[in-house]
JSON list of C-alpha atoms in Angstrom, two decimals:
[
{"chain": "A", "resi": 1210, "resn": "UNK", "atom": "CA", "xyz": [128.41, 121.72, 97.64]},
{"chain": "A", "resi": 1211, "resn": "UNK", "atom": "CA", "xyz": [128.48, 122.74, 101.05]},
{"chain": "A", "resi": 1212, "resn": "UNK", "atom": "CA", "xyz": [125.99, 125.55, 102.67]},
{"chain": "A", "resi": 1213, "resn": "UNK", "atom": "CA", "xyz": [126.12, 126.26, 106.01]},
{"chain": "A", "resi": 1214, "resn": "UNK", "atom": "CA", "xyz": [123.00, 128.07, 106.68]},
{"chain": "A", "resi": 1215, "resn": "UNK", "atom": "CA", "xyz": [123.13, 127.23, 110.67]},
{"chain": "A", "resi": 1216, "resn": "UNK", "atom": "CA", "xyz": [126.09, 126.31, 113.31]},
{"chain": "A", "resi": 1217, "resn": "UNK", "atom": "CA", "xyz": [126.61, 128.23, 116.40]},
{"chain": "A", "resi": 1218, "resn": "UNK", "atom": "CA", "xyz": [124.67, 129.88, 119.28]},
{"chain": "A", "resi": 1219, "resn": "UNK", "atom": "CA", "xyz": [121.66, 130.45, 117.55]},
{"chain": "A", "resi": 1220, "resn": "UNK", "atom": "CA", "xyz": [119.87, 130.15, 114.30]},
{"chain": "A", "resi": 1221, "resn": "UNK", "atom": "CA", "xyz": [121.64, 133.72, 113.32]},
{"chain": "A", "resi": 1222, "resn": "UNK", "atom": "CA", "xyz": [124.74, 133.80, 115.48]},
{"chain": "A", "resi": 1223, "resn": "UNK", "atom": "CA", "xyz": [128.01, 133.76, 113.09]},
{"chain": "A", "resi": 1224, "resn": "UNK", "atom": "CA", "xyz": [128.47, 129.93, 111.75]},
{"chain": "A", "resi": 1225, "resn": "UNK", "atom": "CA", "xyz": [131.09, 127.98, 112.69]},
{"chain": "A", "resi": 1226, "resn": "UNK", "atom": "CA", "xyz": [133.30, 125.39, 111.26]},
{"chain": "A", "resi": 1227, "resn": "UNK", "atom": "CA", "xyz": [131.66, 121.79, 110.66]},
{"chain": "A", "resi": 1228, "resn": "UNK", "atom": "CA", "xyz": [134.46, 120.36, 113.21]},
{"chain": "A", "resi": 1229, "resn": "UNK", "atom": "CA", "xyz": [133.18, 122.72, 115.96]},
{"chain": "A", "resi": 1230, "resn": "UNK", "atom": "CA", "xyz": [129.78, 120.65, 115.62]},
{"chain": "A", "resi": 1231, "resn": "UNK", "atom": "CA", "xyz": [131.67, 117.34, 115.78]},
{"chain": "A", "resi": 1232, "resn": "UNK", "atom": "CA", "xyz": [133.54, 118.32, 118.36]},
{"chain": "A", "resi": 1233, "resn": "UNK", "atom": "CA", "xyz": [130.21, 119.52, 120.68]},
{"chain": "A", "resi": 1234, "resn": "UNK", "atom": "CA", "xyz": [128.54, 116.24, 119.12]},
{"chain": "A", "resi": 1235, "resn": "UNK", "atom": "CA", "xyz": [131.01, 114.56, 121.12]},
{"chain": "A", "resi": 1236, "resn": "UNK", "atom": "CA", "xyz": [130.73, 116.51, 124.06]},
{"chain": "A", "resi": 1237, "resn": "UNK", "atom": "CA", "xyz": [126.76, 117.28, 124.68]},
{"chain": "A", "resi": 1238, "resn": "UNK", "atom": "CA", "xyz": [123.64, 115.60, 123.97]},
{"chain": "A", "resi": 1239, "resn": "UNK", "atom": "CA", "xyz": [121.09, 116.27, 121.03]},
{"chain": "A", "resi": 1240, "resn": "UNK", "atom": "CA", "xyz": [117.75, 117.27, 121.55]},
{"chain": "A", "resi": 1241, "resn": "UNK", "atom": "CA", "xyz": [115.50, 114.18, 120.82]},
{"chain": "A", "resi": 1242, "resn": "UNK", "atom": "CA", "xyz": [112.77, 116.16, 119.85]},
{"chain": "A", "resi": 1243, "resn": "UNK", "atom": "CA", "xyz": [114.36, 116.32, 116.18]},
{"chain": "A", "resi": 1244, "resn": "UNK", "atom": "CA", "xyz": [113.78, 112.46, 115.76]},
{"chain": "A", "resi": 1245, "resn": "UNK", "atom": "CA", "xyz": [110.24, 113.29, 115.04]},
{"chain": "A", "resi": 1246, "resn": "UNK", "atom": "CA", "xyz": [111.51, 116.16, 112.10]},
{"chain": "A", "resi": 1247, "resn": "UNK", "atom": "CA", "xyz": [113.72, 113.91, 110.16]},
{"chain": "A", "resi": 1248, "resn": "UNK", "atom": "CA", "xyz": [115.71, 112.08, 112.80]},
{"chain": "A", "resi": 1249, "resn": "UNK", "atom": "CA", "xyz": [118.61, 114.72, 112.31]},
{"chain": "A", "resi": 1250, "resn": "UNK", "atom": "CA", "xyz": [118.98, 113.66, 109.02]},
{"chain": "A", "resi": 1251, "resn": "UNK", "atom": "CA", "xyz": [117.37, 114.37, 106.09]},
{"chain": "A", "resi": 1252, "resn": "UNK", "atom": "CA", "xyz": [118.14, 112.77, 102.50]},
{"chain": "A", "resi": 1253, "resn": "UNK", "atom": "CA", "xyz": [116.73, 115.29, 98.99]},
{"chain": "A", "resi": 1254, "resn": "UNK", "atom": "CA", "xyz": [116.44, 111.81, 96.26]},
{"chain": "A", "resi": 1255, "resn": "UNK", "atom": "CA", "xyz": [113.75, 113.52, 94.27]},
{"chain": "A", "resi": 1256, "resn": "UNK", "atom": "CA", "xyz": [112.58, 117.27, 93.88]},
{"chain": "A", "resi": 1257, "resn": "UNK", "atom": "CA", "xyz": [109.59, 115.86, 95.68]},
{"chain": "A", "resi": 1258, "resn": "UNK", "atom": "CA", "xyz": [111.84, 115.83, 98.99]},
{"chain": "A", "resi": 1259, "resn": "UNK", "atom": "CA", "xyz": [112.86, 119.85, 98.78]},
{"chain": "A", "resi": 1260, "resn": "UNK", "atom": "CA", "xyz": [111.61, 122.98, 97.22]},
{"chain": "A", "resi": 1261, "resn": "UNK", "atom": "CA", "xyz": [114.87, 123.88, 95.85]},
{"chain": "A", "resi": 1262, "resn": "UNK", "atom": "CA", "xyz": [115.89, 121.74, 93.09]},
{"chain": "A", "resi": 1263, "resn": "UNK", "atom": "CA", "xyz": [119.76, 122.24, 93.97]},
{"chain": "A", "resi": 1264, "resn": "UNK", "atom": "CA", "xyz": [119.65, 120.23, 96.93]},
{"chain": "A", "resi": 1265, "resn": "UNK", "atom": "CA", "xyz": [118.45, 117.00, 95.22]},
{"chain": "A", "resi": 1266, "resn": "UNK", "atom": "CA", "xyz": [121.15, 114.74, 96.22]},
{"chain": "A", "resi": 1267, "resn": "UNK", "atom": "CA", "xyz": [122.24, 116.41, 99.33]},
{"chain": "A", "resi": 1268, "resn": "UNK", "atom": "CA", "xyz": [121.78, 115.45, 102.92]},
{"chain": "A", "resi": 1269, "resn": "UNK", "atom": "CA", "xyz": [120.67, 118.06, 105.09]},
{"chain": "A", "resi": 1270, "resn": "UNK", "atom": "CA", "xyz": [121.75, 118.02, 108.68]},
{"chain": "A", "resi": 1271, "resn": "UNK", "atom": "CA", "xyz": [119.51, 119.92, 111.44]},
{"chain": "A", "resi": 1272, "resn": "UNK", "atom": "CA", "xyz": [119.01, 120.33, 114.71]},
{"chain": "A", "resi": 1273, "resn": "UNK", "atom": "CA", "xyz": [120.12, 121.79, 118.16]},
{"chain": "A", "resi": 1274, "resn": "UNK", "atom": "CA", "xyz": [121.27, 120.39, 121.32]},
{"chain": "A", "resi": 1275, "resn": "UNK", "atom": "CA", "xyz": [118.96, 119.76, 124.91]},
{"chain": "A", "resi": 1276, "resn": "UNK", "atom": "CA", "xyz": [121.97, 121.39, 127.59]},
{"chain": "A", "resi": 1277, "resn": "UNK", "atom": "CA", "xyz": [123.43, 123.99, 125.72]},
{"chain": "A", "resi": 1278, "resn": "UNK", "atom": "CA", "xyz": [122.27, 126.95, 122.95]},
{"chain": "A", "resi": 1279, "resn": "UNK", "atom": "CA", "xyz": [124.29, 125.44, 119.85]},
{"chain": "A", "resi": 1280, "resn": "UNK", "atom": "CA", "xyz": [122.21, 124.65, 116.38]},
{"chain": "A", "resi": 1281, "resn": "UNK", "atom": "CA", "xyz": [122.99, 123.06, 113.20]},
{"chain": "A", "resi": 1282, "resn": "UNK", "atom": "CA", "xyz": [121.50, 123.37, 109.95]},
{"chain": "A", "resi": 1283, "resn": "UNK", "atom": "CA", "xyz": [123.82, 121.91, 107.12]},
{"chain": "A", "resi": 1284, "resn": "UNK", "atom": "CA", "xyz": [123.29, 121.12, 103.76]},
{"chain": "A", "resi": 1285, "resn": "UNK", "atom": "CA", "xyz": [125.80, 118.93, 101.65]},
{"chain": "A", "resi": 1286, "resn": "UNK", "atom": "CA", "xyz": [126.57, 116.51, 98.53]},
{"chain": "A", "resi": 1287, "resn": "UNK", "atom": "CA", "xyz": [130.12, 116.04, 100.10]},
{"chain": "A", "resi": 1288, "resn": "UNK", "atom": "CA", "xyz": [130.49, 112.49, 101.03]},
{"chain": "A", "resi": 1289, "resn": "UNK", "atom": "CA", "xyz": [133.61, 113.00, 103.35]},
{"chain": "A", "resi": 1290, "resn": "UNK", "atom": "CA", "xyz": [131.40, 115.92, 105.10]},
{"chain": "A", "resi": 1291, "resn": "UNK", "atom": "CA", "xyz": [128.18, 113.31, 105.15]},
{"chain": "A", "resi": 1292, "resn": "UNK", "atom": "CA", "xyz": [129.89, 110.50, 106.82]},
{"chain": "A", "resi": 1293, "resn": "UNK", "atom": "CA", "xyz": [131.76, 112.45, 109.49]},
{"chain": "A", "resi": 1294, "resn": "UNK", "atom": "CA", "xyz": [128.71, 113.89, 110.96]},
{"chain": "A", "resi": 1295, "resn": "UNK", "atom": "CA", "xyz": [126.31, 110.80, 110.54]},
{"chain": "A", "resi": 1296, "resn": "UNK", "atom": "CA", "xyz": [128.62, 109.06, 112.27]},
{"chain": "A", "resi": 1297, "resn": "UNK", "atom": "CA", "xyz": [128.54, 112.04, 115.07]},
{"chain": "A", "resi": 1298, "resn": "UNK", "atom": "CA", "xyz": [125.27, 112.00, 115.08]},
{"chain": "A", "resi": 1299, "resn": "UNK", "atom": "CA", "xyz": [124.72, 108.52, 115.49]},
{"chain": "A", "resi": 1300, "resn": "UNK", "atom": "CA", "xyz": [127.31, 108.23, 117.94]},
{"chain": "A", "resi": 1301, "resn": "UNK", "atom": "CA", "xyz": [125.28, 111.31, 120.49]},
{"chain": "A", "resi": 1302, "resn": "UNK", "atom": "CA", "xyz": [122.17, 109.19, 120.01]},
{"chain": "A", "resi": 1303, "resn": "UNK", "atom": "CA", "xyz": [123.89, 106.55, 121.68]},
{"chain": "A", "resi": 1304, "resn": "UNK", "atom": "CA", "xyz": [125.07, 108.41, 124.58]},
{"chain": "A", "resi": 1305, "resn": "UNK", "atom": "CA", "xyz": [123.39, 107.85, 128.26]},
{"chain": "A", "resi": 1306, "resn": "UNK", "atom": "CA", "xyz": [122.73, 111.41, 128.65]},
{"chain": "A", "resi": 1307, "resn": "UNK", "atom": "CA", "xyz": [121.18, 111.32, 125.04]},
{"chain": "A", "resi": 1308, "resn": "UNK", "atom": "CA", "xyz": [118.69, 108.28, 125.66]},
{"chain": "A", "resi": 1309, "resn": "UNK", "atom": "CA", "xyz": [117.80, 109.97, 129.37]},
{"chain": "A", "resi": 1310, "resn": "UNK", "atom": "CA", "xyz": [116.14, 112.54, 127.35]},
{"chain": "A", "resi": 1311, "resn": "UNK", "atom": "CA", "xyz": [114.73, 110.59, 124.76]},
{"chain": "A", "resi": 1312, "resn": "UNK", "atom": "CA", "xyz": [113.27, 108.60, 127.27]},
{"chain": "A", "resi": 1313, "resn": "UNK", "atom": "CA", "xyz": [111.80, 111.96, 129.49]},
{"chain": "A", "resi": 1314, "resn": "UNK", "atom": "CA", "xyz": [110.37, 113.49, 125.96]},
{"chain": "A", "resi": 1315, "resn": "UNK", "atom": "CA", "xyz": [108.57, 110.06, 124.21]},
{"chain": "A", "resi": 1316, "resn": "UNK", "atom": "CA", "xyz": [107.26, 108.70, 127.79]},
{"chain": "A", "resi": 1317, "resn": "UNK", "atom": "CA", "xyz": [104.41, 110.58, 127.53]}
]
């Protein structure tokens, strides 16, 4: 299962392709105000985690990015889908720009 309920310009804009995220994952930091919501990530292991029982055993992706109007809200049991954009994901948290931010936003 894969729903797309987010990924574009705006929470309603017309969504995009997942590789249009990876590809601005690559090129533009995160917002690190979404570690405090889940980290970007969030795992459904129990019904307890969601409030739709179809999602147990998905990963749900969310967020938005700090220099540009692009969000992400992704939903998936698809492993190949999973790893590609933890791996993005992780990968913009390790960016300069990324941890510049972080650092301006937690140093209160």
């Amino acid at each position: 299962m894969l729903e797309i309920k987010s990924n574009g310009t705006d929470w309603n804009a017309p969504v995009q392709p997942i590789h249009t995220l990876i590809k601005k994952l690559e090129q533009k930091p995160l917002d690190p105000v979404y570690e405090g919501m889940g980290n970007f990530i969030i795992k459904y292991r129990n019904e307890n985690q969601t409030d739709n029982p179809r999602y147990v055993g998905c990963t749900h992706f969310l967020g938005h990015f700090a220099t540009i109007p692009y969000v992400f809200n992704v939903i998936t049991n698809e492993k190949v889908v999973i790893e590609e954009l933890t791996k993005a994901i992780r990968m913009n948290q390790e960016r300069i720009d990324y941890e510049q931010l972080r650092r301006n936003i937690f140093s209160y």
